[in-house]
Amino acid sequence: MKSTGIEKAIKENEWIKIPVVGDQLEEEEGFSLDILYYFYLIKDKDRSWQIVSID
């Protein structure tokens, strides 16, 4: 995946969801697909942000 952008972060209760847009090359067909991953962050007990999930 090649990251091409980051969308506006979304607050969901104590979570922060950050959409990351990218391209993924389909080598057999010779073209790229737009893909989207969500990074989920939450503050740990020390109040530091941690990535807890990527979808």
mmCIF file of N, CA and C in Angstrom:
data_model
loop_
_atom_site.group_PDB
_atom_site.id
_atom_site.type_symbol
_atom_site.label_atom_id
_atom_site.label_comp_id
_atom_site.label_asym_id
_atom_site.label_seq_id
_atom_site.Cartn_x
_atom_site.Cartn_y
_atom_site.Cartn_z
ATOM 1 N N MET A 1 0.836 -1.178 0.000
ATOM 2 C CA MET A 1 0.000 0.000 0.000
ATOM 3 C C MET A 1 0.879 1.239 0.000
ATOM 4 N N LYS A 2 0.485 2.182 -0.782
ATOM 5 C CA LYS A 2 1.137 3.490 -0.790
ATOM 6 C C LYS A 2 0.132 4.493 -0.239
ATOM 7 N N SER A 3 0.456 5.098 0.893
ATOM 8 C CA SER A 3 -0.432 6.075 1.512
ATOM 9 C C SER A 3 -0.495 7.321 0.640
ATOM 10 N N THR A 4 -1.713 7.791 0.348
ATOM 11 C CA THR A 4 -1.884 8.978 -0.481
ATOM 12 C C THR A 4 -2.576 10.114 0.256
ATOM 13 N N GLY A 5 -3.064 9.859 1.475
ATOM 14 C CA GLY A 5 -3.707 10.934 2.224
ATOM 15 C C GLY A 5 -4.293 10.467 3.536
ATOM 16 N N ILE A 6 -4.553 11.431 4.387
ATOM 17 C CA ILE A 6 -5.203 11.175 5.662
ATOM 18 C C ILE A 6 -6.453 12.048 5.726
ATOM 19 N N GLU A 7 -7.574 11.441 6.013
ATOM 20 C CA GLU A 7 -8.828 12.170 6.122
ATOM 21 C C GLU A 7 -8.988 12.744 7.526
ATOM 22 N N LYS A 8 -10.028 13.507 7.729
ATOM 23 C CA LYS A 8 -10.306 14.119 9.027
ATOM 24 C C LYS A 8 -10.559 13.046 10.087
ATOM 25 N N ALA A 9 -9.918 13.203 11.245
ATOM 26 C CA ALA A 9 -10.094 12.266 12.362
ATOM 27 C C ALA A 9 -11.517 12.378 12.901
ATOM 28 N N ILE A 10 -12.031 11.251 13.392
ATOM 29 C CA ILE A 10 -13.396 11.166 13.914
ATOM 30 C C ILE A 10 -13.321 10.709 15.365
ATOM 31 N N LYS A 11 -13.968 11.463 16.265
ATOM 32 C CA LYS A 11 -13.990 11.077 17.682
ATOM 33 C C LYS A 11 -15.219 10.218 17.928
ATOM 34 N N GLU A 12 -15.013 9.033 18.484
ATOM 35 C CA GLU A 12 -16.090 8.103 18.823
ATOM 36 C C GLU A 12 -15.915 7.686 20.280
ATOM 37 N N ASN A 13 -16.629 8.365 21.177
ATOM 38 C CA ASN A 13 -16.484 8.157 22.615
ATOM 39 C C ASN A 13 -15.037 8.408 23.019
ATOM 40 N N GLU A 14 -14.352 7.437 23.612
ATOM 41 C CA GLU A 14 -12.956 7.638 24.003
ATOM 42 C C GLU A 14 -11.974 7.294 22.887
ATOM 43 N N TRP A 15 -12.475 6.833 21.749
ATOM 44 C CA TRP A 15 -11.646 6.441 20.617
ATOM 45 C C TRP A 15 -11.483 7.593 19.638
ATOM 46 N N ILE A 16 -10.366 7.589 18.911
ATOM 47 C CA ILE A 16 -10.160 8.457 17.758
ATOM 48 C C ILE A 16 -9.957 7.526 16.561
ATOM 49 N N LYS A 17 -10.721 7.763 15.493
ATOM 50 C CA LYS A 17 -10.618 6.949 14.271
ATOM 51 C C LYS A 17 -10.037 7.838 13.179
ATOM 52 N N ILE A 18 -8.926 7.405 12.584
ATOM 53 C CA ILE A 18 -8.256 8.180 11.544
ATOM 54 C C ILE A 18 -8.282 7.395 10.233
ATOM 55 N N PRO A 19 -9.025 7.874 9.232
ATOM 56 C CA PRO A 19 -9.037 7.223 7.918
ATOM 57 C C PRO A 19 -7.773 7.551 7.125
ATOM 58 N N VAL A 20 -7.102 6.525 6.624
ATOM 59 C CA VAL A 20 -5.906 6.694 5.796
ATOM 60 C C VAL A 20 -6.213 6.103 4.423
ATOM 61 N N VAL A 21 -6.063 6.933 3.393
ATOM 62 C CA VAL A 21 -6.369 6.544 2.013
ATOM 63 C C VAL A 21 -5.071 6.156 1.328
ATOM 64 N N GLY A 22 -5.150 5.171 0.439
ATOM 65 C CA GLY A 22 -3.952 4.755 -0.270
ATOM 66 C C GLY A 22 -4.258 4.058 -1.579
ATOM 67 N N ASP A 23 -3.209 3.670 -2.256
ATOM 68 C CA ASP A 23 -3.289 2.911 -3.510
ATOM 69 C C ASP A 23 -2.628 1.566 -3.301
ATOM 70 N N GLN A 24 -3.210 0.553 -3.896
ATOM 71 C CA GLN A 24 -2.612 -0.785 -3.868
ATOM 72 C C GLN A 24 -2.512 -1.270 -5.302
ATOM 73 N N LEU A 25 -1.309 -1.588 -5.727
ATOM 74 C CA LEU A 25 -1.066 -2.019 -7.095
ATOM 75 C C LEU A 25 -1.481 -3.474 -7.275
ATOM 76 N N GLU A 26 -2.319 -3.711 -8.254
ATOM 77 C CA GLU A 26 -2.681 -5.072 -8.660
ATOM 78 C C GLU A 26 -1.742 -5.448 -9.799
ATOM 79 N N GLU A 27 -0.680 -6.162 -9.464
ATOM 80 C CA GLU A 27 0.374 -6.442 -10.441
ATOM 81 C C GLU A 27 -0.117 -7.264 -11.627
ATOM 82 N N GLU A 28 -1.001 -8.220 -11.397
ATOM 83 C CA GLU A 28 -1.462 -9.069 -12.502
ATOM 84 C C GLU A 28 -2.271 -8.273 -13.517
ATOM 85 N N GLU A 29 -3.114 -7.346 -13.036
ATOM 86 C CA GLU A 29 -3.942 -6.563 -13.937
ATOM 87 C C GLU A 29 -3.261 -5.258 -14.355
ATOM 88 N N GLY A 30 -2.222 -4.831 -13.620
ATOM 89 C CA GLY A 30 -1.477 -3.637 -13.984
ATOM 90 C C GLY A 30 -2.155 -2.321 -13.641
ATOM 91 N N PHE A 31 -3.009 -2.291 -12.630
ATOM 92 C CA PHE A 31 -3.635 -1.038 -12.215
ATOM 93 C C PHE A 31 -3.679 -0.965 -10.705
ATOM 94 N N SER A 32 -3.996 0.212 -10.192
ATOM 95 C CA SER A 32 -4.035 0.371 -8.737
ATOM 96 C C SER A 32 -5.475 0.550 -8.260
ATOM 97 N N LEU A 33 -5.723 0.080 -7.064
ATOM 98 C CA LEU A 33 -7.025 0.200 -6.422
ATOM 99 C C LEU A 33 -6.942 1.220 -5.306
ATOM 100 N N ASP A 34 -7.991 2.028 -5.143
ATOM 101 C CA ASP A 34 -8.063 2.904 -3.983
ATOM 102 C C ASP A 34 -8.462 2.050 -2.790
ATOM 103 N N ILE A 35 -7.730 2.199 -1.686
ATOM 104 C CA ILE A 35 -8.058 1.453 -0.480
ATOM 105 C C ILE A 35 -8.130 2.416 0.694
ATOM 106 N N LEU A 36 -8.781 1.982 1.749
ATOM 107 C CA LEU A 36 -8.974 2.815 2.923
ATOM 108 C C LEU A 36 -8.759 1.967 4.162
ATOM 109 N N TYR A 37 -7.903 2.445 5.045
ATOM 110 C CA TYR A 37 -7.691 1.801 6.335
ATOM 111 C C TYR A 37 -8.118 2.776 7.421
ATOM 112 N N TYR A 38 -8.631 2.235 8.510
ATOM 113 C CA TYR A 38 -8.953 3.039 9.681
ATOM 114 C C TYR A 38 -7.984 2.681 10.796
ATOM 115 N N PHE A 39 -7.332 3.691 11.347
ATOM 116 C CA PHE A 39 -6.460 3.525 12.510
ATOM 117 C C PHE A 39 -7.254 3.983 13.729
ATOM 118 N N TYR A 40 -7.356 3.111 14.738
ATOM 119 C CA TYR A 40 -8.099 3.422 15.954
ATOM 120 C C TYR A 40 -7.113 3.667 17.085
ATOM 121 N N LEU A 41 -7.258 4.821 17.741
ATOM 122 C CA LEU A 41 -6.365 5.199 18.832
ATOM 123 C C LEU A 41 -7.172 5.432 20.101
ATOM 124 N N ILE A 42 -6.537 5.168 21.229
ATOM 125 C CA ILE A 42 -7.139 5.417 22.529
ATOM 126 C C ILE A 42 -6.011 5.777 23.491
ATOM 127 N N LYS A 43 -6.313 6.586 24.496
ATOM 128 C CA LYS A 43 -5.306 6.937 25.493
ATOM 129 C C LYS A 43 -5.157 5.792 26.485
ATOM 130 N N ASP A 44 -3.900 5.472 26.797
ATOM 131 C CA ASP A 44 -3.646 4.423 27.778
ATOM 132 C C ASP A 44 -3.688 5.014 29.191
ATOM 133 N N LYS A 45 -3.347 4.213 30.186
ATOM 134 C CA LYS A 45 -3.437 4.662 31.587
ATOM 135 C C LYS A 45 -2.493 5.818 31.881
ATOM 136 N N ASP A 46 -1.429 5.989 31.067
ATOM 137 C CA ASP A 46 -0.490 7.099 31.233
ATOM 138 C C ASP A 46 -0.894 8.323 30.404
ATOM 139 N N ARG A 47 -2.078 8.256 29.781
ATOM 140 C CA ARG A 47 -2.631 9.336 28.963
ATOM 141 C C ARG A 47 -1.859 9.555 27.656
ATOM 142 N N SER A 48 -1.157 8.520 27.178
ATOM 143 C CA SER A 48 -0.472 8.561 25.888
ATOM 144 C C SER A 48 -1.354 7.882 24.850
ATOM 145 N N TRP A 49 -1.389 8.421 23.630
ATOM 146 C CA TRP A 49 -2.187 7.816 22.557
ATOM 147 C C TRP A 49 -1.499 6.557 22.048
ATOM 148 N N GLN A 50 -2.299 5.492 21.869
ATOM 149 C CA GLN A 50 -1.809 4.208 21.374
ATOM 150 C C GLN A 50 -2.710 3.737 20.234
ATOM 151 N N ILE A 51 -2.119 3.180 19.193
ATOM 152 C CA ILE A 51 -2.905 2.532 18.146
ATOM 153 C C ILE A 51 -3.332 1.175 18.678
ATOM 154 N N VAL A 52 -4.639 0.932 18.682
ATOM 155 C CA VAL A 52 -5.134 -0.333 19.232
ATOM 156 C C VAL A 52 -5.736 -1.237 18.156
ATOM 157 N N SER A 53 -6.003 -0.664 16.974
ATOM 158 C CA SER A 53 -6.581 -1.487 15.919
ATOM 159 C C SER A 53 -6.398 -0.790 14.569
ATOM 160 N N ILE A 54 -6.262 -1.600 13.528
ATOM 161 C CA ILE A 54 -6.229 -1.105 12.150
ATOM 162 C C ILE A 54 -7.172 -1.991 11.358
ATOM 163 N N ASP A 55 -8.148 -1.362 10.722
ATOM 164 C CA ASP A 55 -9.122 -2.088 9.875
ATOM 165 C C ASP A 55 -8.935 -1.680 8.440
#
